[in-house]
JSON list of C-alpha atoms in Angstrom, two decimals:
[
{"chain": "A", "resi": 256, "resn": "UNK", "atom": "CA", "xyz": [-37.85, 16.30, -15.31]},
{"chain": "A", "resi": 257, "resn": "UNK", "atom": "CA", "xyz": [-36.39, 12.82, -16.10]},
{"chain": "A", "resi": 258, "resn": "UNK", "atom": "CA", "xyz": [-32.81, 14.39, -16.27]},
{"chain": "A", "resi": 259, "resn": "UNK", "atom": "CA", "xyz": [-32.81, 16.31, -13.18]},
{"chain": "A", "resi": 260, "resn": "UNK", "atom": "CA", "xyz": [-33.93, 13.25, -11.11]},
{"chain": "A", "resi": 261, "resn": "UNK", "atom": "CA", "xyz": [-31.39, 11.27, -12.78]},
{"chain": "A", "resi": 262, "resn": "UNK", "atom": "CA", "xyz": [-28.59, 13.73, -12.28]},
{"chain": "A", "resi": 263, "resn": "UNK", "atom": "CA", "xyz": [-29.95, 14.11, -8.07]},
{"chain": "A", "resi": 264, "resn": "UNK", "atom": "CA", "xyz": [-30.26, 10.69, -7.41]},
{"chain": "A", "resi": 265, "resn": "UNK", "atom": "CA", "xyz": [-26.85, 9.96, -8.82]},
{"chain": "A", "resi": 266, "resn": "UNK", "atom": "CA", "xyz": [-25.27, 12.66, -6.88]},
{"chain": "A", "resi": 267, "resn": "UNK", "atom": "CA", "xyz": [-26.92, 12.72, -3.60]},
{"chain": "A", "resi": 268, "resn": "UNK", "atom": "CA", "xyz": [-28.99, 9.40, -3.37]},
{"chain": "A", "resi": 269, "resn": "UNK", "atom": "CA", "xyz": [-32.94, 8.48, -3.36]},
{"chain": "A", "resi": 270, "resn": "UNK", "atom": "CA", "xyz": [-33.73, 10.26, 0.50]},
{"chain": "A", "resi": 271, "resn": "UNK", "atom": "CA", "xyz": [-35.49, 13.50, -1.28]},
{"chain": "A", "resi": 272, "resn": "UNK", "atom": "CA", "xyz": [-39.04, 15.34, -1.84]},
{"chain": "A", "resi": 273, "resn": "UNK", "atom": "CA", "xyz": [-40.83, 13.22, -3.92]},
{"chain": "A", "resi": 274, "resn": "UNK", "atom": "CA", "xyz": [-40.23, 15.35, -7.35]},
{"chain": "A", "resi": 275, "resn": "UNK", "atom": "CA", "xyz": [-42.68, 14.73, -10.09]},
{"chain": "A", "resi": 276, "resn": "UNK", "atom": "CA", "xyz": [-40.72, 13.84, -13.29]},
{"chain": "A", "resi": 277, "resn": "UNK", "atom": "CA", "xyz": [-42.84, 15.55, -15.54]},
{"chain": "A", "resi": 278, "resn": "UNK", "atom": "CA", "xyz": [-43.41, 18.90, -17.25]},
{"chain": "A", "resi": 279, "resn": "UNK", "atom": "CA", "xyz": [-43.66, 21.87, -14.93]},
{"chain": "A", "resi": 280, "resn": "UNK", "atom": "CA", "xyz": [-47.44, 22.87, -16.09]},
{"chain": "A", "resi": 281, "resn": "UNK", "atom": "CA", "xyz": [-48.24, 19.17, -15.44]},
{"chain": "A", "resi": 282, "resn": "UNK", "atom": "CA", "xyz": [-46.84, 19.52, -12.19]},
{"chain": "A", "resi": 283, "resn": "UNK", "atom": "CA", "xyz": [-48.88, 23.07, -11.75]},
{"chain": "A", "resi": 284, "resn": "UNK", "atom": "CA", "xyz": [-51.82, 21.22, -12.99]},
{"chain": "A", "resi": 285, "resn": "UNK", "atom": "CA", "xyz": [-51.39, 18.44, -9.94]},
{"chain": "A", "resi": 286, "resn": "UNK", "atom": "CA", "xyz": [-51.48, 21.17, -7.36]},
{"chain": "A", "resi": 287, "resn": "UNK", "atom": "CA", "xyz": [-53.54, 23.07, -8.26]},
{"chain": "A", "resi": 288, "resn": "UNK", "atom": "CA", "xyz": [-55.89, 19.79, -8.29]},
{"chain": "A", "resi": 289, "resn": "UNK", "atom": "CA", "xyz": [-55.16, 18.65, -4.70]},
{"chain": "A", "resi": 290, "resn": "UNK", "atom": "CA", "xyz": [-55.29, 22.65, -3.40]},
{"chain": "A", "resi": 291, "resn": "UNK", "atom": "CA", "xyz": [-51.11, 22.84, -2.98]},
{"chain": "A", "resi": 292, "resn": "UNK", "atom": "CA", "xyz": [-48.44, 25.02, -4.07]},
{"chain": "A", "resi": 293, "resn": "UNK", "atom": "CA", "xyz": [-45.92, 23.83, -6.12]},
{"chain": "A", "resi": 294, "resn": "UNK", "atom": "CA", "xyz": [-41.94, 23.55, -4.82]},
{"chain": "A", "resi": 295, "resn": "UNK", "atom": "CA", "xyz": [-39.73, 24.10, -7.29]},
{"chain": "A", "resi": 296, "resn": "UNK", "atom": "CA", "xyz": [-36.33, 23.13, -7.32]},
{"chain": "A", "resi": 297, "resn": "UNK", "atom": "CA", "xyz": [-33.73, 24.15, -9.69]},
{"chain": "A", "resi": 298, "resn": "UNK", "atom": "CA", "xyz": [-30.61, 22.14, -9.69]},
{"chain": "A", "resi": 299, "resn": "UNK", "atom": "CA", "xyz": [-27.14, 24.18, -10.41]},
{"chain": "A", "resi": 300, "resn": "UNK", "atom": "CA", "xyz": [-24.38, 21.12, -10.23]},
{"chain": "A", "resi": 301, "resn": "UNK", "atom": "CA", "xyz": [-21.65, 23.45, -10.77]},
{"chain": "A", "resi": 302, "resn": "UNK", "atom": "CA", "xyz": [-22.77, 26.06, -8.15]},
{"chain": "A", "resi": 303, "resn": "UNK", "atom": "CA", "xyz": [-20.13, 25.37, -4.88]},
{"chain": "A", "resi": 304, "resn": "UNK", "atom": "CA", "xyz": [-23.55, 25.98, -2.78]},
{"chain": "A", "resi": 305, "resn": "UNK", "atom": "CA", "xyz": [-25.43, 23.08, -3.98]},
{"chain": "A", "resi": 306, "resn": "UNK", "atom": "CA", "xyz": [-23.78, 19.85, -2.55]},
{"chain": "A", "resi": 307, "resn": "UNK", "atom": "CA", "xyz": [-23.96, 20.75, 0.74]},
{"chain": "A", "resi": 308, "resn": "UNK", "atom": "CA", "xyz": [-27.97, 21.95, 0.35]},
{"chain": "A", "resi": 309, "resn": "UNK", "atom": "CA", "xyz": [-28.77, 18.97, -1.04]},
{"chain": "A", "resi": 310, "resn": "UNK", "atom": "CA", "xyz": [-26.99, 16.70, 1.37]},
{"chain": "A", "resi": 311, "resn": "UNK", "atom": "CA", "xyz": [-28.01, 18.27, 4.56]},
{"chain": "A", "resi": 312, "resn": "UNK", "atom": "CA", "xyz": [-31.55, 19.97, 3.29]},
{"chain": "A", "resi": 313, "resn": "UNK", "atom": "CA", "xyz": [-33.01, 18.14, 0.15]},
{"chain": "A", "resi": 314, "resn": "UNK", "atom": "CA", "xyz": [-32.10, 14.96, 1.48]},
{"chain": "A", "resi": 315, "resn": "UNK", "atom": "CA", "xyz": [-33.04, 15.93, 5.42]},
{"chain": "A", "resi": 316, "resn": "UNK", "atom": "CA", "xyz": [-35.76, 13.47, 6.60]},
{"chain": "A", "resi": 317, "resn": "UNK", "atom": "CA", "xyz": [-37.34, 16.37, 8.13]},
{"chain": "A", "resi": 318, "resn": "UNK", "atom": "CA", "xyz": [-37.63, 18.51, 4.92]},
{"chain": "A", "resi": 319, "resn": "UNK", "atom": "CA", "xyz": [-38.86, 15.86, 2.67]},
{"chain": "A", "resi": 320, "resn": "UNK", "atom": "CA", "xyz": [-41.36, 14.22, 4.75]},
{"chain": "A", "resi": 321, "resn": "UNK", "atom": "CA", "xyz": [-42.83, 18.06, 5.27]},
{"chain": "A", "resi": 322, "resn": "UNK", "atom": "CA", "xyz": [-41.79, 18.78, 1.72]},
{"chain": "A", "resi": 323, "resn": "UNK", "atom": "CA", "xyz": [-44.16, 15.50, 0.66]},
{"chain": "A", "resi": 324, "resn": "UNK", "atom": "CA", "xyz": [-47.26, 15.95, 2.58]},
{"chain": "A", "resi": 325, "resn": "UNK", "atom": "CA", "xyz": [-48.02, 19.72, 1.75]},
{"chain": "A", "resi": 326, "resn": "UNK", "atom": "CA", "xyz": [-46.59, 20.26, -1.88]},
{"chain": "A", "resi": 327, "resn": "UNK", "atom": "CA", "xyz": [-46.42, 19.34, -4.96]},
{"chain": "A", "resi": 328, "resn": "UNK", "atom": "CA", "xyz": [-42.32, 19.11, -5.86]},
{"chain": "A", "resi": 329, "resn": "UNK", "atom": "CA", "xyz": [-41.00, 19.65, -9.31]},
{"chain": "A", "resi": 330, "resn": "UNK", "atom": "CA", "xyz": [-37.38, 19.87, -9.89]},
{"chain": "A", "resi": 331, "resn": "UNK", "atom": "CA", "xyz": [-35.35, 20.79, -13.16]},
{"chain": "A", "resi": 332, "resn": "UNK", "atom": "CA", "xyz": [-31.59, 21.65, -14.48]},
{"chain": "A", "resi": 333, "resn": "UNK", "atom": "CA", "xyz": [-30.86, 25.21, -14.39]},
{"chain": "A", "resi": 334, "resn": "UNK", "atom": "CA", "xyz": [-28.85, 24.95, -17.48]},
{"chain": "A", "resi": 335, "resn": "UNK", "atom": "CA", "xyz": [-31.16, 22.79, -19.62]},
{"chain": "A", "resi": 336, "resn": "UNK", "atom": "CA", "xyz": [-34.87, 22.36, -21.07]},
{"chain": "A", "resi": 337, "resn": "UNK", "atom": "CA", "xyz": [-38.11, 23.75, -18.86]},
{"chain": "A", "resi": 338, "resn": "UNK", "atom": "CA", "xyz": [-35.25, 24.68, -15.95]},
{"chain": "A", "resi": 339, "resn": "UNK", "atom": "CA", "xyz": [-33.27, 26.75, -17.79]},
{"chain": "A", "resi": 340, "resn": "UNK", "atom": "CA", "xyz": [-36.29, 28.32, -19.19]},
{"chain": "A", "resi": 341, "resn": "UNK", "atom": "CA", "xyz": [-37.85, 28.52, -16.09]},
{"chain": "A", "resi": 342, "resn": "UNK", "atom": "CA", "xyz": [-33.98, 30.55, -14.60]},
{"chain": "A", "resi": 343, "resn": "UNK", "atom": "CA", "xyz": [-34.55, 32.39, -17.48]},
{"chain": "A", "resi": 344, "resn": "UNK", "atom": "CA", "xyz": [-37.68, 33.95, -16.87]},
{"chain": "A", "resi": 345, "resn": "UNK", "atom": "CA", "xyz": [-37.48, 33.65, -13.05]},
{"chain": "A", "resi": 346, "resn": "UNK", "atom": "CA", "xyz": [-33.87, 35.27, -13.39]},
{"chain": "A", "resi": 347, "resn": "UNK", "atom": "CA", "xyz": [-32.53, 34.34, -9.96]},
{"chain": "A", "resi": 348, "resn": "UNK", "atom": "CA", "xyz": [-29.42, 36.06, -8.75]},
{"chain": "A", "resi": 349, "resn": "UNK", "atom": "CA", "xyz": [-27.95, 32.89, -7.00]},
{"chain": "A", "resi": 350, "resn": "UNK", "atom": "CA", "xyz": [-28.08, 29.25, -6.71]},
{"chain": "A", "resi": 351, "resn": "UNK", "atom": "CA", "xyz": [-29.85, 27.07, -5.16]},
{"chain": "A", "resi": 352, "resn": "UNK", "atom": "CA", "xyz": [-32.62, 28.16, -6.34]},
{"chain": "A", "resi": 353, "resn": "UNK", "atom": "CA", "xyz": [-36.01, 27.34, -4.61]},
{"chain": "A", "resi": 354, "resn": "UNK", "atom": "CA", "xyz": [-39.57, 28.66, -5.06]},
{"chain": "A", "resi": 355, "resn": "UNK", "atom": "CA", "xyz": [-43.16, 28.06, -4.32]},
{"chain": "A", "resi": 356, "resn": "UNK", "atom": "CA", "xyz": [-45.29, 29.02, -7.06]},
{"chain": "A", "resi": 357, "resn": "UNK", "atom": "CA", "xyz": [-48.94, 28.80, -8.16]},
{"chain": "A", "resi": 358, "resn": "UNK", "atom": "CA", "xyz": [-50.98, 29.59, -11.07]},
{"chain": "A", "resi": 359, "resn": "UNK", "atom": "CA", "xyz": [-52.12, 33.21, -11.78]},
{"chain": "A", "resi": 360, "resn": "UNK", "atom": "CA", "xyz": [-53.44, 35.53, -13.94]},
{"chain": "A", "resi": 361, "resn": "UNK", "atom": "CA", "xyz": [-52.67, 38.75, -12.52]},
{"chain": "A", "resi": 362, "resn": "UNK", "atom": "CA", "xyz": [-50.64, 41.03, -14.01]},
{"chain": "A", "resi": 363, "resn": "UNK", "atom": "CA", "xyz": [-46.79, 41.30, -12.79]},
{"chain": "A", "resi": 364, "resn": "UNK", "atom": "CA", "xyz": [-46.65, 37.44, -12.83]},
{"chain": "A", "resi": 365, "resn": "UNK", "atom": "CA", "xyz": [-44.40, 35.30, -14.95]},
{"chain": "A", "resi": 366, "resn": "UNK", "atom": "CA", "xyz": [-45.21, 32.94, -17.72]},
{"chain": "A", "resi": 367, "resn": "UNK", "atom": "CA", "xyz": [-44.28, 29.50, -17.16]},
{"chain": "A", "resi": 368, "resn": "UNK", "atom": "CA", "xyz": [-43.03, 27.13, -19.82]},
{"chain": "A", "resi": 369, "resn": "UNK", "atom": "CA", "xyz": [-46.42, 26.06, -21.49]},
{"chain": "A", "resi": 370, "resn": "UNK", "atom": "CA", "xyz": [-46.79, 29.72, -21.58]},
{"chain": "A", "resi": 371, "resn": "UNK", "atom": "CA", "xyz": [-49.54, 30.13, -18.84]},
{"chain": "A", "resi": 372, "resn": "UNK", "atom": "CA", "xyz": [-48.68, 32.55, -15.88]},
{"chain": "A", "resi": 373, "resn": "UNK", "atom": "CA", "xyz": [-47.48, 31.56, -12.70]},
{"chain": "A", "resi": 374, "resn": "UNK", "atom": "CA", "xyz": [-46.81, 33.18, -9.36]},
{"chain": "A", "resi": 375, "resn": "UNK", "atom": "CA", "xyz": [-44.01, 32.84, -7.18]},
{"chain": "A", "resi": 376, "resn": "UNK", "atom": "CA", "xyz": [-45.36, 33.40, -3.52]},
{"chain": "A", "resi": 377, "resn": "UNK", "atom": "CA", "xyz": [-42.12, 32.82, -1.62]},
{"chain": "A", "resi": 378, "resn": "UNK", "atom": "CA", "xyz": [-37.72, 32.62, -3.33]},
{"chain": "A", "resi": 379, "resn": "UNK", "atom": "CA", "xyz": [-35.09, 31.44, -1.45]},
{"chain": "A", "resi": 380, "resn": "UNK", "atom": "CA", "xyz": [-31.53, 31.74, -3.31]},
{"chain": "A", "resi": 381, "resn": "UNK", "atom": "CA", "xyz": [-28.37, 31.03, -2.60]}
]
């Protein structure tokens, strides 16, 4: 989203994954076409964990060159449009919040903004 990349690169800089400014199914929708997983980000300013990861991770030469070359990153506010509906459904129990998702159709999966499932293969919180 336009906001979250706005908000990130004010805060911490332009050195990050290479997230998509678009709408989360569009981003789903580019993945899925070049055979990746989707990295999804959401951004909690007022969480005391997230400076530090997104100085020393996000921004880590390291993380976004391996970040950039084998998924598709999407990043939103937790607090606002598809990210907070995304922490909504997704419910995590800390921030940062990071995920690698993909589309499905099985049950137990959750339904992503344009109302399509999705399923979250790997979580890292906190």
């Amino acid at each position: 989203e336009w906001a979250f990349l706005a908000s990130f690169e004010q805060q911490y800089g332009t050195t990050h994954p290479f997230f998509y400014a678009c709408q989360f199914m569009e981003a789903l929708k580019m993945a899925q076409d070049e055979h990746k997983f989707v990295f999804m980000y959401l951004h909690s300013p007022e969480n005391p964990f997230t400076p530090p990861f997104c100085r020393e991770t996000l921004s880590s030469e390291l993380v976004v060159q391996f970040l950039d070359a084998n998924f598709v990153s999407w990043g939103g506010l937790a607090n606002r449009g598809e990210g907070l509906h995304l922490a909504m459904t997704l419910r995590p129990a800390s921030f940062p919040f990071c995920a690698l998702v993909a589309p499905a159709s099985a049950s137990g999966s959750a339904s992503g903004s344009g109302g399509e499932d999705i399923a979250v293969l790997q979580q890292m919180e906190g």
